[in-house]
Amino acid sequence: MTKETGKDRPKWRRRAEARPDEVLDAALDLFIAHGFAATRVEDIAARAGLSKGAVYLYFDSKEAILEALVRRSIVPVAKNAAEMARSAPGDPRDVIRMMVTLVAGRIGDPRISAIPRLIIAESGNFPRLAKMYREEVLDRALTALETLIRTGVERGVFRPVDPRLAVRNVVGPMLAHALLAGVFGITEGDGADPRRFVESHLDILLNGLAVEREET
Amino acid sequence: MTKETGKDRPKWRRRAEARPDEVLDAALDLFIAHGFAATRVEDIAARAGLSKGAVYLYFDSKEAILEALVRRSIVPVAKNAAEMARSAPGDPRDVIRMMVTLVAGRIGDPRISAIPRLIIAESGNFPRLAKMYREEVLDRALTALETLIRTGVERGVFRPVDPRLAVRNVVGPMLAHALLAGVFGITEGDGADPRRFVESHLDILLNGLAVEREET
Amino acid sequence: MTKETGKDRPKWRRRAEARPDEVLDAALDLFIAHGFAATRVEDIAARAGLSKGAVYLYFDSKEAILEALVRRSIVPVAKNAAEMARSAPGDPRDVIRMMVTLVAGRIGDPRISAIPRLIIAESGNFPRLAKMYREEVLDRALTALETLIRTGVERGVFRPVDPRLAVRNVVGPMLAHALLAGVFGITEGDGADPRRFVESHLDILLNGLAVEREET
Amino acid sequence: MTKETGKDRPKWRRRAEARPDEVLDAALDLFIAHGFAATRVEDIAARAGLSKGAVYLYFDSKEAILEALVRRSIVPVAKNAAEMARSAPGDPRDVIRMMVTLVAGRIGDPRISAIPRLIIAESGNFPRLAKMYREEVLDRALTALETLIRTGVERGVFRPVDPRLAVRNVVGPMLAHALLAGVFGITEGDGADPRRFVESHLDILLNGLAVEREET
DNA sequence: AATGAATGAGCTTTCATTCAT
DNA sequence: TATGAATGAAAGCTCATTCAT
């Protein structure tokens, strides 16, 4: 009687539908903290606020949780990639500036930068994950960057660098920044202000690529 | 006469002395391939050519193997650091060129680049490892680089960048290169020639830092 | 109607509540028969009718089972001690008669006399057990006996013995009786009638303590 | 050359011949402290001052060590029993006094009282030990005591007690005394003077058995 | 949709025993 | 006689997964 009003069901439903995501959130936190193998399904369940058995109503296995996690993290990338593509026509330097700023802002969030870290850690055991990530994220993102750099070179705003290799200079410093902070707790004296890092990175990078001196 | 030739000493004693390193080598291969948790001590033993129980003659626990592995990888760093220090007086650009070339050559070897990857993966479970690595390797190496850059700035060969942040631009691309190759199998069409990458990296980096245009 | 009869409640829940005690019972039997170290958790599980893993739902470790066993055996002692205390006012000889009869009746049951035997055997490895038993059982029981004897001496019904030492003459013969039977299978020709032993023990003991001859 | 004088060999030999006993001594100490199962052969070897492998030159197995230990402890009993027998003709009370004094003096030594404790602990796993001890020690000693008491009864110095049961009153208090001290560390305020206990025990026991009041 | 008791394979670790030297 | 490296069978414990309720 009490809980059967038509209006009330939505709340239930809403929860029920949100469950898988709650599980994924919980799993992500724990995978970040302890890695995949050292995280127990029971702990994921507890953190998600349901019972061990219930997790298996939503996911076939622990591995399936990891996979879903990676898959979920991939979705926004596709969107961003599409968005980027649209704004591509402009000056490659501006696009790179935008991309770096965008990404650097995100990797500050441990819940986002943790996914690649998880994949790095588990790629041996679950090659499918690495493959998925490579195909859906890296190939897209790196190719986009590559094209951008190639365009710059062709237009004469960048020196004649090899775009395939140059992408490492775009991406690497951000990776280093994220890992130094996330894994080793090295955040520099000034704290965690990502803007200063982005500025520094873009300064060095774009000057390194530019034909003419960039004014900072 | 009494002891035969030095070379002929009991094989097993000779082996016994080499055993710990053999175990570490085996462990490293497997940790790289499957991660720490998914590697069984028995597999390490088998790969090292001895029995499960024998591993425990040399190491107290599986975790101790991991720690020894990291510790062993740290030793050469101290040596290199000392060496670097001696050559420091020269042009900072040359020293950076040397360092990058040296390191990039090493990270091509999966057995060397795997250690940081292991630490990245296991830092959650074994914070001591991360701490050790940070103190023994990162703090040393990054500080050295920082000093180098600062010197360059002071001498007027580098633009006025923040040395603390600039180190990410030195180290990051190499990290990216190693991970793209090691984890995702992205080695570029041209294969695994590290020299081309080093060249490209130094070109972009040093131009990015330089006051005047570097001639490539 | 809704929940069926109380009796019909899910069997397994009912069992679940009894499980820890079933495990302890099984463990006791096996510890008696083979000692703590030589008993495998799997055997305990099998005897208790569940799987190895299930034992760990109820106890943290094998040692915890032993401890719980001792703890469980201690509970009734406290009750008895309280009971004894109430009847203390009477003639010390009567109280001693009661105590000896009570205890001797119990040590006939191997599941009761086994606990001290286990503690004797394992005190080296688990000093906490010995300490617990000493504090909860021995200190209580021996002190009670001591007081009893002292009272007897003061009232002039017992000769002036040292109560601290005399307790050994109360307790020791029962201990000997239990061990001879339990460990060495020495039960006397007439079998296991404990009453004859109790009679004999009390006869000798009380005559040994008495100021005047006891009539048997 | 150095170590080959004829005179020197004896010392060697002597050691070699003493080795098994040294092993037994070491084993006894450790078995007392940790029990049979929890004692490692390697520890026995270390304490006896030789290598793990060497132990197996003298004993076939760990169990064989335990058995030899018990066997060794039995030898003196036979001698004592014979001695006792010779002095038997005297007053049973005197013989009992002698026996109790003798035994009580010995059970103060943990290396002697430990043997029965070991047997109590391990009788489940090694029934042969219990059987051996029963036959060689208990049956002998208890029978002797029994005979003694029976004689006393027949001669009219003891009341008509059942000798089979009365032996428990002779032996039990000593057992209790040894266990309270050895296992639970209960040694009474006055320390470890065994004479006071023997005196107390004999006082109570002999008065308990006597037809006429004993003067203490 | 949800629970949590139960399972059992699998892992790390220990240690009696063997054997080449 | 003596060593100690090596073995391999257990044993304790964990945890992903299942299933009766």
JSON list of N, CA, C and O in Angstrom, two decimals, chain A residues 33-34 37-38 121 124-125 159 162 164 168-169 177 184 188-189 196 201 203-204 207-208 210-211 213, chain B residues 33-34 37-38 121 124-125 134 159 162 164 168-169 177 188-189 196 201 203-204 207-208 210-211 213:
[
{"chain": "A", "resi": 33, "resn": "ALA", "atom": "N", "xyz": [42.54, 2.88, -6.07]},
{"chain": "A", "resi": 33, "resn": "ALA", "atom": "CA", "xyz": [43.27, 2.80, -4.80]},
{"chain": "A", "resi": 33, "resn": "ALA", "atom": "C", "xyz": [44.08, 1.52, -4.68]},
{"chain": "A", "resi": 33, "resn": "ALA", "atom": "O", "xyz": [45.19, 1.53, -4.13]},
{"chain": "A", "resi": 34, "resn": "HIS", "atom": "N", "xyz": [43.54, 0.41, -5.14]},
{"chain": "A", "resi": 34, "resn": "HIS", "atom": "CA", "xyz": [44.22, -0.87, -4.87]},
{"chain": "A", "resi": 34, "resn": "HIS", "atom": "C", "xyz": [44.52, -1.70, -6.10]},
{"chain": "A", "resi": 34, "resn": "HIS", "atom": "O", "xyz": [45.09, -2.78, -5.99]},
{"chain": "A", "resi": 37, "resn": "ALA", "atom": "N", "xyz": [43.19, -6.41, -9.18]},
{"chain": "A", "resi": 37, "resn": "ALA", "atom": "CA", "xyz": [43.26, -7.71, -8.51]},
{"chain": "A", "resi": 37, "resn": "ALA", "atom": "C", "xyz": [43.02, -7.59, -7.01]},
{"chain": "A", "resi": 37, "resn": "ALA", "atom": "O", "xyz": [42.40, -8.46, -6.40]},
{"chain": "A", "resi": 38, "resn": "ALA", "atom": "N", "xyz": [43.49, -6.52, -6.43]},
{"chain": "A", "resi": 38, "resn": "ALA", "atom": "CA", "xyz": [43.41, -6.41, -4.98]},
{"chain": "A", "resi": 38, "resn": "ALA", "atom": "C", "xyz": [42.07, -5.85, -4.50]},
{"chain": "A", "resi": 38, "resn": "ALA", "atom": "O", "xyz": [41.84, -5.67, -3.32]},
{"chain": "A", "resi": 121, "resn": "ALA", "atom": "N", "xyz": [48.18, -0.73, -16.08]},
{"chain": "A", "resi": 121, "resn": "ALA", "atom": "CA", "xyz": [48.45, -1.78, -15.10]},
{"chain": "A", "resi": 121, "resn": "ALA", "atom": "C", "xyz": [47.93, -3.13, -15.55]},
{"chain": "A", "resi": 121, "resn": "ALA", "atom": "O", "xyz": [48.56, -4.16, -15.33]},
{"chain": "A", "resi": 124, "resn": "GLY", "atom": "N", "xyz": [48.45, -6.30, -19.47]},
{"chain": "A", "resi": 124, "resn": "GLY", "atom": "CA", "xyz": [48.99, -7.66, -19.62]},
{"chain": "A", "resi": 124, "resn": "GLY", "atom": "C", "xyz": [47.91, -8.70, -19.48]},
{"chain": "A", "resi": 124, "resn": "GLY", "atom": "O", "xyz": [47.83, -9.65, -20.26]},
{"chain": "A", "resi": 125, "resn": "ASN", "atom": "N", "xyz": [47.06, -8.51, -18.46]},
{"chain": "A", "resi": 125, "resn": "ASN", "atom": "CA", "xyz": [46.03, -9.51, -18.19]},
{"chain": "A", "resi": 125, "resn": "ASN", "atom": "C", "xyz": [44.83, -9.42, -19.11]},
{"chain": "A", "resi": 125, "resn": "ASN", "atom": "O", "xyz": [44.16, -10.41, -19.36]},
{"chain": "A", "resi": 159, "resn": "ARG", "atom": "N", "xyz": [57.58, 24.18, -37.86]},
{"chain": "A", "resi": 159, "resn": "ARG", "atom": "CA", "xyz": [58.77, 23.72, -38.56]},
{"chain": "A", "resi": 159, "resn": "ARG", "atom": "C", "xyz": [58.49, 22.30, -39.10]},
{"chain": "A", "resi": 159, "resn": "ARG", "atom": "O", "xyz": [57.57, 21.63, -38.63]},
{"chain": "A", "resi": 162, "resn": "ASP", "atom": "N", "xyz": [58.30, 15.67, -37.70]},
{"chain": "A", "resi": 162, "resn": "ASP", "atom": "CA", "xyz": [57.54, 14.47, -38.04]},
{"chain": "A", "resi": 162, "resn": "ASP", "atom": "C", "xyz": [56.30, 14.42, -37.14]},
{"chain": "A", "resi": 162, "resn": "ASP", "atom": "O", "xyz": [56.40, 14.23, -35.93]},
{"chain": "A", "resi": 164, "resn": "ARG", "atom": "N", "xyz": [54.02, 12.29, -36.51]},
{"chain": "A", "resi": 164, "resn": "ARG", "atom": "CA", "xyz": [53.83, 11.06, -35.75]},
{"chain": "A", "resi": 164, "resn": "ARG", "atom": "C", "xyz": [54.63, 11.06, -34.46]},
{"chain": "A", "resi": 164, "resn": "ARG", "atom": "O", "xyz": [54.21, 10.53, -33.45]},
{"chain": "A", "resi": 168, "resn": "ARG", "atom": "N", "xyz": [54.06, 12.99, -29.31]},
{"chain": "A", "resi": 168, "resn": "ARG", "atom": "CA", "xyz": [54.57, 12.62, -27.99]},
{"chain": "A", "resi": 168, "resn": "ARG", "atom": "C", "xyz": [54.94, 13.85, -27.17]},
{"chain": "A", "resi": 168, "resn": "ARG", "atom": "O", "xyz": [54.85, 13.85, -25.94]},
{"chain": "A", "resi": 169, "resn": "ASN", "atom": "N", "xyz": [55.37, 14.88, -27.85]},
{"chain": "A", "resi": 169, "resn": "ASN", "atom": "CA", "xyz": [55.73, 16.10, -27.13]},
{"chain": "A", "resi": 169, "resn": "ASN", "atom": "C", "xyz": [54.50, 16.88, -26.69]},
{"chain": "A", "resi": 169, "resn": "ASN", "atom": "O", "xyz": [54.58, 17.71, -25.78]},
{"chain": "A", "resi": 177, "resn": "HIS", "atom": "N", "xyz": [52.91, 14.96, -15.95]},
{"chain": "A", "resi": 177, "resn": "HIS", "atom": "CA", "xyz": [52.33, 15.78, -14.90]},
{"chain": "A", "resi": 177, "resn": "HIS", "atom": "C", "xyz": [51.31, 14.97, -14.08]},
{"chain": "A", "resi": 177, "resn": "HIS", "atom": "O", "xyz": [51.33, 14.99, -12.84]},
{"chain": "A", "resi": 184, "resn": "PHE", "atom": "N", "xyz": [53.05, 9.59, -7.53]},
{"chain": "A", "resi": 184, "resn": "PHE", "atom": "CA", "xyz": [54.16, 9.85, -6.62]},
{"chain": "A", "resi": 184, "resn": "PHE", "atom": "C", "xyz": [53.93, 11.06, -5.71]},
{"chain": "A", "resi": 184, "resn": "PHE", "atom": "O", "xyz": [54.76, 11.38, -4.88]},
{"chain": "A", "resi": 188, "resn": "GLU", "atom": "N", "xyz": [54.70, 19.83, -6.90]},
{"chain": "A", "resi": 188, "resn": "GLU", "atom": "CA", "xyz": [55.40, 21.12, -6.91]},
{"chain": "A", "resi": 188, "resn": "GLU", "atom": "C", "xyz": [54.97, 21.98, -5.72]},
{"chain": "A", "resi": 188, "resn": "GLU", "atom": "O", "xyz": [53.86, 21.84, -5.22]},
{"chain": "A", "resi": 189, "resn": "GLY", "atom": "N", "xyz": [55.84, 22.85, -5.39]},
{"chain": "A", "resi": 189, "resn": "GLY", "atom": "CA", "xyz": [55.58, 23.70, -4.24]},
{"chain": "A", "resi": 189, "resn": "GLY", "atom": "C", "xyz": [54.29, 24.48, -4.37]},
{"chain": "A", "resi": 189, "resn": "GLY", "atom": "O", "xyz": [53.50, 24.58, -3.43]},
{"chain": "A", "resi": 196, "resn": "ARG", "atom": "N", "xyz": [49.11, 26.94, -14.38]},
{"chain": "A", "resi": 196, "resn": "ARG", "atom": "CA", "xyz": [50.52, 27.29, -14.57]},
{"chain": "A", "resi": 196, "resn": "ARG", "atom": "C", "xyz": [51.25, 26.24, -15.37]},
{"chain": "A", "resi": 196, "resn": "ARG", "atom": "O", "xyz": [52.10, 26.55, -16.20]},
{"chain": "A", "resi": 201, "resn": "HIS", "atom": "N", "xyz": [53.71, 24.40, -20.33]},
{"chain": "A", "resi": 201, "resn": "HIS", "atom": "CA", "xyz": [53.80, 23.35, -21.34]},
{"chain": "A", "resi": 201, "resn": "HIS", "atom": "C", "xyz": [53.58, 23.95, -22.74]},
{"chain": "A", "resi": 201, "resn": "HIS", "atom": "O", "xyz": [54.37, 23.72, -23.67]},
{"chain": "A", "resi": 203, "resn": "ASP", "atom": "N", "xyz": [53.84, 26.96, -23.73]},
{"chain": "A", "resi": 203, "resn": "ASP", "atom": "CA", "xyz": [54.93, 27.88, -24.06]},
{"chain": "A", "resi": 203, "resn": "ASP", "atom": "C", "xyz": [56.09, 27.13, -24.68]},
{"chain": "A", "resi": 203, "resn": "ASP", "atom": "O", "xyz": [56.57, 27.45, -25.77]},
{"chain": "A", "resi": 204, "resn": "ILE", "atom": "N", "xyz": [56.54, 26.11, -23.99]},
{"chain": "A", "resi": 204, "resn": "ILE", "atom": "CA", "xyz": [57.70, 25.36, -24.49]},
{"chain": "A", "resi": 204, "resn": "ILE", "atom": "C", "xyz": [57.35, 24.61, -25.77]},
{"chain": "A", "resi": 204, "resn": "ILE", "atom": "O", "xyz": [58.11, 24.63, -26.74]},
{"chain": "A", "resi": 207, "resn": "ASN", "atom": "N", "xyz": [56.65, 27.03, -28.85]},
{"chain": "A", "resi": 207, "resn": "ASN", "atom": "CA", "xyz": [57.92, 27.63, -29.28]},
{"chain": "A", "resi": 207, "resn": "ASN", "atom": "C", "xyz": [58.79, 26.60, -29.95]},
{"chain": "A", "resi": 207, "resn": "ASN", "atom": "O", "xyz": [59.56, 26.89, -30.87]},
{"chain": "A", "resi": 208, "resn": "GLY", "atom": "N", "xyz": [58.66, 25.35, -29.43]},
{"chain": "A", "resi": 208, "resn": "GLY", "atom": "CA", "xyz": [59.48, 24.29, -30.01]},
{"chain": "A", "resi": 208, "resn": "GLY", "atom": "C", "xyz": [59.02, 23.94, -31.42]},
{"chain": "A", "resi": 208, "resn": "GLY", "atom": "O", "xyz": [59.82, 23.52, -32.26]},
{"chain": "A", "resi": 210, "resn": "ALA", "atom": "N", "xyz": [57.18, 26.14, -33.42]},
{"chain": "A", "resi": 210, "resn": "ALA", "atom": "CA", "xyz": [56.96, 27.31, -34.27]},
{"chain": "A", "resi": 210, "resn": "ALA", "atom": "C", "xyz": [58.12, 27.61, -35.20]},
{"chain": "A", "resi": 210, "resn": "ALA", "atom": "O", "xyz": [59.29, 27.38, -34.87]},
{"chain": "A", "resi": 211, "resn": "VAL", "atom": "N", "xyz": [57.77, 28.15, -36.30]},
{"chain": "A", "resi": 211, "resn": "VAL", "atom": "CA", "xyz": [58.79, 28.63, -37.23]},
{"chain": "A", "resi": 211, "resn": "VAL", "atom": "C", "xyz": [59.37, 29.93, -36.69]},
{"chain": "A", "resi": 211, "resn": "VAL", "atom": "O", "xyz": [60.57, 30.13, -36.65]},
{"chain": "A", "resi": 213, "resn": "ARG", "atom": "N", "xyz": [59.49, 32.83, -33.56]},
{"chain": "A", "resi": 213, "resn": "ARG", "atom": "CA", "xyz": [59.38, 32.95, -32.11]},
{"chain": "A", "resi": 213, "resn": "ARG", "atom": "C", "xyz": [57.94, 33.27, -31.71]},
{"chain": "A", "resi": 213, "resn": "ARG", "atom": "O", "xyz": [57.31, 34.15, -32.28]},
{"chain": "B", "resi": 33, "resn": "ALA", "atom": "N", "xyz": [54.35, -9.03, -17.84]},
{"chain": "B", "resi": 33, "resn": "ALA", "atom": "CA", "xyz": [53.33, -9.63, -18.69]},
{"chain": "B", "resi": 33, "resn": "ALA", "atom": "C", "xyz": [51.97, -9.67, -18.02]},
{"chain": "B", "resi": 33, "resn": "ALA", "atom": "O", "xyz": [50.94, -9.47, -18.67]},
{"chain": "B", "resi": 34, "resn": "HIS", "atom": "N", "xyz": [51.93, -9.97, -16.72]},
{"chain": "B", "resi": 34, "resn": "HIS", "atom": "CA", "xyz": [50.62, -10.19, -16.09]},
{"chain": "B", "resi": 34, "resn": "HIS", "atom": "C", "xyz": [50.35, -9.32, -14.88]},
{"chain": "B", "resi": 34, "resn": "HIS", "atom": "O", "xyz": [49.30, -9.43, -14.26]},
{"chain": "B", "resi": 37, "resn": "ALA", "atom": "N", "xyz": [49.89, -9.17, -9.11]},
{"chain": "B", "resi": 37, "resn": "ALA", "atom": "CA", "xyz": [48.91, -10.04, -8.47]},
{"chain": "B", "resi": 37, "resn": "ALA", "atom": "C", "xyz": [48.64, -11.29, -9.28]},
{"chain": "B", "resi": 37, "resn": "ALA", "atom": "O", "xyz": [48.45, -12.37, -8.72]},
{"chain": "B", "resi": 38, "resn": "ALA", "atom": "N", "xyz": [48.65, -11.15, -10.60]},
{"chain": "B", "resi": 38, "resn": "ALA", "atom": "CA", "xyz": [48.28, -12.29, -11.43]},
{"chain": "B", "resi": 38, "resn": "ALA", "atom": "C", "xyz": [49.44, -13.23, -11.69]},
{"chain": "B", "resi": 38, "resn": "ALA", "atom": "O", "xyz": [49.29, -14.22, -12.40]},
{"chain": "B", "resi": 121, "resn": "ALA", "atom": "N", "xyz": [51.49, 0.71, -11.54]},
{"chain": "B", "resi": 121, "resn": "ALA", "atom": "CA", "xyz": [50.38, -0.22, -11.34]},
{"chain": "B", "resi": 121, "resn": "ALA", "atom": "C", "xyz": [50.18, -0.59, -9.87]},
{"chain": "B", "resi": 121, "resn": "ALA", "atom": "O", "xyz": [49.06, -0.75, -9.40]},
{"chain": "B", "resi": 124, "resn": "GLY", "atom": "N", "xyz": [49.31, 1.72, -5.44]},
{"chain": "B", "resi": 124, "resn": "GLY", "atom": "CA", "xyz": [48.19, 1.71, -4.49]},
{"chain": "B", "resi": 124, "resn": "GLY", "atom": "C", "xyz": [48.40, 0.67, -3.41]},
{"chain": "B", "resi": 124, "resn": "GLY", "atom": "O", "xyz": [48.18, 0.94, -2.23]},
{"chain": "B", "resi": 125, "resn": "ASN", "atom": "N", "xyz": [48.84, -0.52, -3.82]},
{"chain": "B", "resi": 125, "resn": "ASN", "atom": "CA", "xyz": [48.99, -1.59, -2.83]},
{"chain": "B", "resi": 125, "resn": "ASN", "atom": "C", "xyz": [50.28, -1.52, -2.05]},
{"chain": "B", "resi": 125, "resn": "ASN", "atom": "O", "xyz": [50.34, -2.00, -0.92]},
{"chain": "B", "resi": 134, "resn": "ARG", "atom": "N", "xyz": [60.38, 7.22, -5.74]},
{"chain": "B", "resi": 134, "resn": "ARG", "atom": "CA", "xyz": [60.37, 8.68, -5.78]},
{"chain": "B", "resi": 134, "resn": "ARG", "atom": "C", "xyz": [61.65, 9.24, -5.19]},
{"chain": "B", "resi": 134, "resn": "ARG", "atom": "O", "xyz": [62.33, 10.07, -5.81]},
{"chain": "B", "resi": 159, "resn": "ARG", "atom": "N", "xyz": [65.17, 30.33, -22.45]},
{"chain": "B", "resi": 159, "resn": "ARG", "atom": "CA", "xyz": [64.24, 31.39, -22.11]},
{"chain": "B", "resi": 159, "resn": "ARG", "atom": "C", "xyz": [63.84, 31.26, -20.64]},
{"chain": "B", "resi": 159, "resn": "ARG", "atom": "O", "xyz": [64.04, 30.20, -20.03]},
{"chain": "B", "resi": 162, "resn": "ASP", "atom": "N", "xyz": [59.89, 28.11, -16.06]},
{"chain": "B", "resi": 162, "resn": "ASP", "atom": "CA", "xyz": [59.93, 27.59, -14.68]},
{"chain": "B", "resi": 162, "resn": "ASP", "atom": "C", "xyz": [60.55, 26.20, -14.72]},
{"chain": "B", "resi": 162, "resn": "ASP", "atom": "O", "xyz": [59.96, 25.26, -15.24]},
{"chain": "B", "resi": 164, "resn": "ARG", "atom": "N", "xyz": [60.94, 23.84, -12.61]},
{"chain": "B", "resi": 164, "resn": "ARG", "atom": "CA", "xyz": [60.15, 22.78, -11.98]},
{"chain": "B", "resi": 164, "resn": "ARG", "atom": "C", "xyz": [59.13, 22.18, -12.93]},
{"chain": "B", "resi": 164, "resn": "ARG", "atom": "O", "xyz": [58.81, 21.01, -12.89]},
{"chain": "B", "resi": 168, "resn": "ARG", "atom": "N", "xyz": [58.89, 18.42, -16.99]},
{"chain": "B", "resi": 168, "resn": "ARG", "atom": "CA", "xyz": [57.85, 17.55, -17.56]},
{"chain": "B", "resi": 168, "resn": "ARG", "atom": "C", "xyz": [57.96, 17.48, -19.07]},
{"chain": "B", "resi": 168, "resn": "ARG", "atom": "O", "xyz": [57.61, 16.48, -19.68]},
{"chain": "B", "resi": 169, "resn": "ASN", "atom": "N", "xyz": [58.44, 18.56, -19.66]},
{"chain": "B", "resi": 169, "resn": "ASN", "atom": "CA", "xyz": [58.58, 18.55, -21.11]},
{"chain": "B", "resi": 169, "resn": "ASN", "atom": "C", "xyz": [59.81, 17.76, -21.56]},
{"chain": "B", "resi": 169, "resn": "ASN", "atom": "O", "xyz": [59.89, 17.35, -22.71]},
{"chain": "B", "resi": 177, "resn": "HIS", "atom": "N", "xyz": [56.41, 7.92, -25.20]},
{"chain": "B", "resi": 177, "resn": "HIS", "atom": "CA", "xyz": [56.98, 7.01, -26.20]},
{"chain": "B", "resi": 177, "resn": "HIS", "atom": "C", "xyz": [57.05, 5.58, -25.67]},
{"chain": "B", "resi": 177, "resn": "HIS", "atom": "O", "xyz": [56.64, 4.63, -26.34]},
{"chain": "B", "resi": 188, "resn": "GLU", "atom": "N", "xyz": [54.83, 3.27, -34.31]},
{"chain": "B", "resi": 188, "resn": "GLU", "atom": "CA", "xyz": [54.99, 4.02, -35.57]},
{"chain": "B", "resi": 188, "resn": "GLU", "atom": "C", "xyz": [55.32, 3.08, -36.71]},
{"chain": "B", "resi": 188, "resn": "GLU", "atom": "O", "xyz": [55.93, 2.03, -36.51]},
{"chain": "B", "resi": 189, "resn": "GLY", "atom": "N", "xyz": [54.96, 3.53, -37.85]},
{"chain": "B", "resi": 189, "resn": "GLY", "atom": "CA", "xyz": [55.19, 2.72, -39.04]},
{"chain": "B", "resi": 189, "resn": "GLY", "atom": "C", "xyz": [56.64, 2.32, -39.19]},
{"chain": "B", "resi": 189, "resn": "GLY", "atom": "O", "xyz": [56.97, 1.16, -39.45]},
{"chain": "B", "resi": 196, "resn": "ARG", "atom": "N", "xyz": [65.37, 8.14, -34.15]},
{"chain": "B", "resi": 196, "resn": "ARG", "atom": "CA", "xyz": [64.54, 9.15, -34.79]},
{"chain": "B", "resi": 196, "resn": "ARG", "atom": "C", "xyz": [63.67, 9.87, -33.77]},
{"chain": "B", "resi": 196, "resn": "ARG", "atom": "O", "xyz": [63.47, 11.09, -33.85]},
{"chain": "B", "resi": 201, "resn": "HIS", "atom": "N", "xyz": [62.42, 14.57, -30.53]},
{"chain": "B", "resi": 201, "resn": "HIS", "atom": "CA", "xyz": [62.14, 15.10, -29.20]},
{"chain": "B", "resi": 201, "resn": "HIS", "atom": "C", "xyz": [63.09, 16.25, -28.86]},
{"chain": "B", "resi": 201, "resn": "HIS", "atom": "O", "xyz": [62.66, 17.34, -28.46]},
{"chain": "B", "resi": 203, "resn": "ASP", "atom": "N", "xyz": [64.86, 18.04, -30.81]},
{"chain": "B", "resi": 203, "resn": "ASP", "atom": "CA", "xyz": [64.63, 19.16, -31.71]},
{"chain": "B", "resi": 203, "resn": "ASP", "atom": "C", "xyz": [63.53, 20.07, -31.18]},
{"chain": "B", "resi": 203, "resn": "ASP", "atom": "O", "xyz": [63.70, 21.28, -31.01]},
{"chain": "B", "resi": 204, "resn": "ILE", "atom": "N", "xyz": [62.40, 19.45, -30.89]},
{"chain": "B", "resi": 204, "resn": "ILE", "atom": "CA", "xyz": [61.27, 20.25, -30.42]},
{"chain": "B", "resi": 204, "resn": "ILE", "atom": "C", "xyz": [61.54, 20.85, -29.04]},
{"chain": "B", "resi": 204, "resn": "ILE", "atom": "O", "xyz": [61.28, 22.03, -28.79]},
{"chain": "B", "resi": 207, "resn": "ASN", "atom": "N", "xyz": [64.44, 23.58, -29.11]},
{"chain": "B", "resi": 207, "resn": "ASN", "atom": "CA", "xyz": [63.92, 24.79, -29.75]},
{"chain": "B", "resi": 207, "resn": "ASN", "atom": "C", "xyz": [62.90, 25.49, -28.87]},
{"chain": "B", "resi": 207, "resn": "ASN", "atom": "O", "xyz": [62.80, 26.71, -28.86]},
{"chain": "B", "resi": 208, "resn": "GLY", "atom": "N", "xyz": [62.18, 24.68, -28.14]},
{"chain": "B", "resi": 208, "resn": "GLY", "atom": "CA", "xyz": [61.17, 25.27, -27.26]},
{"chain": "B", "resi": 208, "resn": "GLY", "atom": "C", "xyz": [61.78, 26.01, -26.10]},
{"chain": "B", "resi": 208, "resn": "GLY", "atom": "O", "xyz": [61.21, 26.97, -25.57]},
{"chain": "B", "resi": 210, "resn": "ALA", "atom": "N", "xyz": [65.08, 27.21, -26.17]},
{"chain": "B", "resi": 210, "resn": "ALA", "atom": "CA", "xyz": [66.17, 28.10, -26.57]},
{"chain": "B", "resi": 210, "resn": "ALA", "atom": "C", "xyz": [65.75, 29.55, -26.72]},
{"chain": "B", "resi": 210, "resn": "ALA", "atom": "O", "xyz": [64.62, 29.87, -27.07]},
{"chain": "B", "resi": 211, "resn": "VAL", "atom": "N", "xyz": [66.70, 30.40, -26.47]},
{"chain": "B", "resi": 211, "resn": "VAL", "atom": "CA", "xyz": [66.48, 31.82, -26.69]},
{"chain": "B", "resi": 211, "resn": "VAL", "atom": "C", "xyz": [66.55, 32.09, -28.19]},
{"chain": "B", "resi": 211, "resn": "VAL", "atom": "O", "xyz": [65.70, 32.77, -28.75]},
{"chain": "B", "resi": 213, "resn": "ARG", "atom": "N", "xyz": [66.98, 30.55, -32.14]},
{"chain": "B", "resi": 213, "resn": "ARG", "atom": "CA", "xyz": [66.65, 29.39, -32.96]},
{"chain": "B", "resi": 213, "resn": "ARG", "atom": "C", "xyz": [67.80, 28.39, -32.96]},
{"chain": "B", "resi": 213, "resn": "ARG", "atom": "O", "xyz": [68.96, 28.75, -33.13]}
]
